[in-house]
Amino acid sequence: NAGVTQTPKFQVLKTGQSMTLQCAQDMNHEYMSWYRQDPGMGLRLIHYSVGAGITDQGEVPNGYNVSRSTTEDFPLRLLSAAPSQTSVYFCASSRRGQPQHFGDGTRLSIL
Amino acid sequence: AQSVTQLDSQVPVFEEAPVELRCNYSSSVSVYLFWYVQYPNQGLQLLLKYLSGSTLVESINGFEAEFNKSQTSFHLRKPSVHISDTAEYFCAVSERASGGSYIPTFGRGTSLIVHP
């Protein structure tokens, strides 16, 4: 049982590049979320999904795109990377109202 | 919409001393409450949760938290801390509302620093 798997663990991008952060869970959870963690800011919700085919925006969605074609996968796309998107990104999954299970994070630097 | 306030960004304490990490929330409906712990360079792990029932909840490593509805608080306590408890602690709340997203909102975190 792998839980929530995030890839890559580290990534360096140049401004303007695009990339996709991968997230997969094997617990058949209907809820999945993406957060970014910045010093002193806690975790801020970027996008979330309550089931396959359903996504919605969180607190800080600008510059990011998501899709949920399967229950297991919830990729996060950076459309045109900016230095302000340098952060640690966490993916989480859960059943409704239950505690979230987090991945180990992706540390992203934008130069 | 719900919100969470963790009143202390950093709490230094000596080993074997008691500690309290404070968390207040704001919501117009019933809530679920959580505490998560994050060790350096790791993801978040659930420490304890309040979903319903007893307002005092405990973790396996000696932490406890009490849901106080009138004060809208969910403070985390431990009677005697260890060096290994040094970590970042996050309080989170999700609203228990029909049609709601149930996605939790997190506080900004409290850094617990245990000194020998």
Coordinates of C-alpha atoms in Angstrom, one line a residue:
Chain A
N1 CA 0.0 0.0 0.0
A2 CA 1.9 3.0 -1.3
G3 CA -0.6 5.7 -0.1
V4 CA -0.1 9.0 -2.0
T5 CA 2.9 9.1 -4.4
Q6 CA 4.2 12.4 -5.7
T7 CA 6.8 12.8 -8.5
P8 CA 9.2 14.3 -9.0
K9 CA 10.6 15.0 -5.5
F10 CA 12.7 17.9 -6.7
Q11 CA 12.6 20.1 -9.8
V12 CA 14.3 23.2 -11.1
L13 CA 12.6 25.2 -13.8
K14 CA 13.4 28.3 -15.8
T15 CA 10.8 31.1 -15.9
G16 CA 8.3 30.5 -18.6
Q17 CA 8.7 26.7 -18.7
S18 CA 5.8 24.5 -18.1
M19 CA 5.6 21.2 -16.2
T20 CA 3.3 18.7 -14.6
L21 CA 3.6 17.5 -11.0
Q22 CA 2.2 14.0 -10.7
C23 CA 0.1 12.6 -7.8
A24 CA -1.3 9.2 -7.5
Q25 CA -3.2 7.4 -4.7
D26 CA -4.1 3.8 -4.3
M27 CA -6.7 4.0 -1.5
N28 CA -9.7 4.7 -3.8
H29 CA -10.3 8.0 -2.1
E30 CA -12.8 10.3 -3.9
Y31 CA -11.2 13.6 -2.6
M32 CA -7.8 14.8 -3.8
S33 CA -6.2 18.2 -3.2
W34 CA -3.1 20.2 -4.1
Y35 CA -1.5 22.6 -1.6
R36 CA 1.6 24.8 -1.6
Q37 CA 3.6 25.4 1.5
D38 CA 5.6 28.6 1.9
P39 CA 7.4 29.8 5.0
G40 CA 5.0 31.4 7.5
M41 CA 2.0 30.8 5.3
G42 CA 1.0 27.3 6.2
L43 CA -0.6 25.2 3.5
R44 CA -2.7 27.0 0.9
L45 CA -5.2 25.1 -1.2
I46 CA -4.5 25.4 -5.0
H47 CA -7.1 23.1 -6.5
Y48 CA -9.2 20.2 -5.3
S49 CA -11.4 17.4 -6.7
V50 CA -14.3 15.6 -5.1
G51 CA -14.3 12.8 -7.7
A52 CA -13.3 11.8 -11.2
G53 CA -14.2 14.5 -13.7
I54 CA -14.9 17.1 -11.0
T55 CA -12.4 19.8 -10.0
D56 CA -12.7 23.2 -8.3
Q57 CA -10.4 26.1 -7.4
G58 CA -9.0 26.7 -4.0
E59 CA -7.4 29.8 -2.4
V60 CA -4.5 30.3 -4.8
P61 CA -5.4 28.8 -8.3
N62 CA -3.8 31.3 -10.6
G63 CA -1.1 29.9 -12.8
Y64 CA -2.1 26.3 -12.2
N65 CA -4.3 23.8 -13.9
V66 CA -5.7 20.4 -12.9
S67 CA -7.7 17.5 -14.3
R68 CA -9.1 14.3 -12.7
S69 CA -9.7 11.7 -15.4
T70 CA -9.4 8.8 -13.0
T71 CA -9.9 8.3 -9.3
E72 CA -6.2 7.5 -8.8
D73 CA -4.5 10.4 -10.5
F74 CA -4.6 14.2 -10.0
P75 CA -1.8 16.0 -11.9
L76 CA -1.0 19.6 -11.3
R77 CA 0.2 21.7 -14.3
L78 CA 2.2 24.8 -14.2
L79 CA 1.3 26.7 -17.4
S80 CA 4.2 29.2 -17.5
A81 CA 6.4 29.0 -14.4
A82 CA 7.1 32.2 -12.4
P83 CA 9.6 32.7 -9.6
S84 CA 6.6 33.3 -7.3
Q85 CA 5.7 29.6 -7.8
T86 CA 8.9 28.5 -6.0
S87 CA 7.4 26.4 -3.2
V88 CA 6.9 23.0 -1.8
Y89 CA 3.9 21.3 -3.2
F90 CA 1.8 18.7 -1.4
C91 CA -0.9 16.4 -2.8
A92 CA -3.4 14.8 -0.4
S93 CA -6.3 12.4 -0.6
S94 CA -9.1 11.4 1.7
R95 CA -12.7 10.1 2.0
R96 CA -15.3 12.8 2.7
G97 CA -14.8 14.4 6.1
Q98 CA -11.9 12.1 7.0
P99 CA -8.3 13.0 7.6
Q100 CA -6.1 13.6 4.6
H101 CA -3.2 11.4 3.6
F102 CA -0.3 13.5 2.3
G103 CA 2.5 12.7 -0.2
D104 CA 6.1 13.5 0.6
G105 CA 6.0 16.7 -1.4
T106 CA 7.7 18.2 -4.5
R107 CA 10.3 20.9 -3.9
L108 CA 10.1 23.2 -6.9
S109 CA 12.5 26.1 -7.7
I110 CA 11.8 28.6 -10.5
L111 CA 14.9 30.5 -11.7
Chain B
A1 CA -16.3 29.8 4.9
Q2 CA -14.0 28.4 7.7
S3 CA -10.8 29.8 8.9
V4 CA -8.1 28.7 11.3
T5 CA -5.8 30.8 13.6
Q6 CA -2.8 29.3 15.2
L7 CA -1.9 32.0 17.8
D8 CA 1.8 31.2 18.1
S9 CA 4.2 30.9 15.2
Q10 CA 7.0 29.4 17.4
V11 CA 6.9 27.8 20.9
P12 CA 10.2 27.1 22.5
V13 CA 10.1 24.7 25.5
F14 CA 12.6 22.6 27.6
E15 CA 12.5 18.9 27.5
E16 CA 10.0 17.3 29.9
A17 CA 8.1 20.5 30.3
P18 CA 4.4 20.8 29.4
V19 CA 3.3 22.5 26.2
E20 CA 0.1 23.9 24.7
L21 CA -0.2 24.9 21.1
R22 CA -3.3 27.0 20.5
C23 CA -5.8 26.8 17.7
N24 CA -9.0 28.8 17.2
Y25 CA -11.3 28.4 14.3
S26 CA -14.2 30.3 12.7
S27 CA -17.2 28.5 11.1
S28 CA -20.9 29.0 10.8
V29 CA -21.6 25.2 10.8
S30 CA -20.5 22.1 12.6
V31 CA -16.9 21.2 12.0
Y32 CA -14.3 18.4 11.9
L33 CA -11.0 19.3 13.5
F34 CA -7.5 17.9 13.0
W35 CA -3.9 18.3 14.1
Y36 CA -1.1 17.3 11.8
V37 CA 2.6 17.1 12.5
Q38 CA 5.4 17.7 10.0
Y39 CA 9.0 16.7 10.7
P40 CA 11.8 18.4 8.7
N41 CA 11.7 17.6 4.9
Q42 CA 8.7 15.3 5.3
G43 CA 5.0 15.5 4.5
L44 CA 2.2 16.0 7.0
Q45 CA 1.1 13.2 9.2
L46 CA -2.2 13.0 11.1
L47 CA -1.7 13.5 14.9
L48 CA -5.3 13.4 16.1
K49 CA -8.8 14.2 15.0
Y50 CA -12.2 15.3 16.3
L51 CA -15.1 14.0 14.2
S52 CA -17.8 13.5 16.8
G53 CA -18.4 12.1 20.3
S54 CA -16.0 12.8 23.1
T55 CA -14.5 16.3 23.0
L56 CA -11.2 15.1 24.3
V57 CA -9.1 13.2 21.8
E58 CA -5.7 11.6 22.3
S59 CA -2.8 10.5 20.1
I60 CA -0.7 7.4 20.6
N61 CA 2.4 9.5 21.5
G62 CA 0.9 11.4 24.5
F63 CA -0.6 14.5 22.8
E64 CA -4.2 15.4 23.5
A65 CA -6.6 18.1 22.2
E66 CA -10.0 19.2 23.5
F67 CA -12.8 20.6 21.3
N68 CA -14.4 23.6 22.9
K69 CA -17.4 24.6 20.9
S70 CA -18.2 27.7 22.9
Q71 CA -14.7 29.1 22.6
T72 CA -14.2 27.7 19.0
S73 CA -10.9 26.2 20.0
F74 CA -9.0 23.0 19.6
H75 CA -5.8 23.4 21.6
L76 CA -3.1 20.7 21.5
R77 CA -1.4 19.8 24.8
K78 CA 1.3 17.4 26.0
P79 CA 2.2 17.1 29.7
S80 CA 5.9 16.3 29.1
V81 CA 7.7 16.9 25.7
H82 CA 10.7 15.1 24.2
I83 CA 13.4 16.3 21.9
S84 CA 11.8 14.1 19.2
D85 CA 8.6 16.3 19.4
T86 CA 10.5 19.1 17.7
A87 CA 8.4 19.7 14.5
E88 CA 5.9 21.9 12.8
Y89 CA 2.3 21.4 13.9
F90 CA -0.7 22.4 11.9
C91 CA -4.3 22.7 13.0
A92 CA -7.0 22.2 10.3
V93 CA -10.8 22.5 10.1
S94 CA -13.3 21.3 7.6
E95 CA -17.0 22.2 7.6
R96 CA -19.6 19.5 8.1
A97 CA -22.2 20.9 5.7
S98 CA -24.4 19.2 3.2
G99 CA -23.2 20.2 -0.2
G100 CA -19.9 21.5 1.2
S101 CA -16.5 20.5 -0.1
Y102 CA -15.3 19.0 3.2
I103 CA -11.8 20.1 2.1
P104 CA -10.0 21.4 5.2
T105 CA -8.4 24.8 5.8
F106 CA -5.1 24.8 7.5
G107 CA -3.6 27.2 10.0
R108 CA -0.2 28.8 9.4
G109 CA 1.5 26.3 11.7
T110 CA 3.3 26.4 15.0
S111 CA 7.0 25.5 15.2
L112 CA 7.6 23.5 18.4
I113 CA 11.2 23.7 19.5
V114 CA 12.2 21.4 22.3
H115 CA 15.5 22.3 24.0
P116 CA 17.6 19.8 26.1

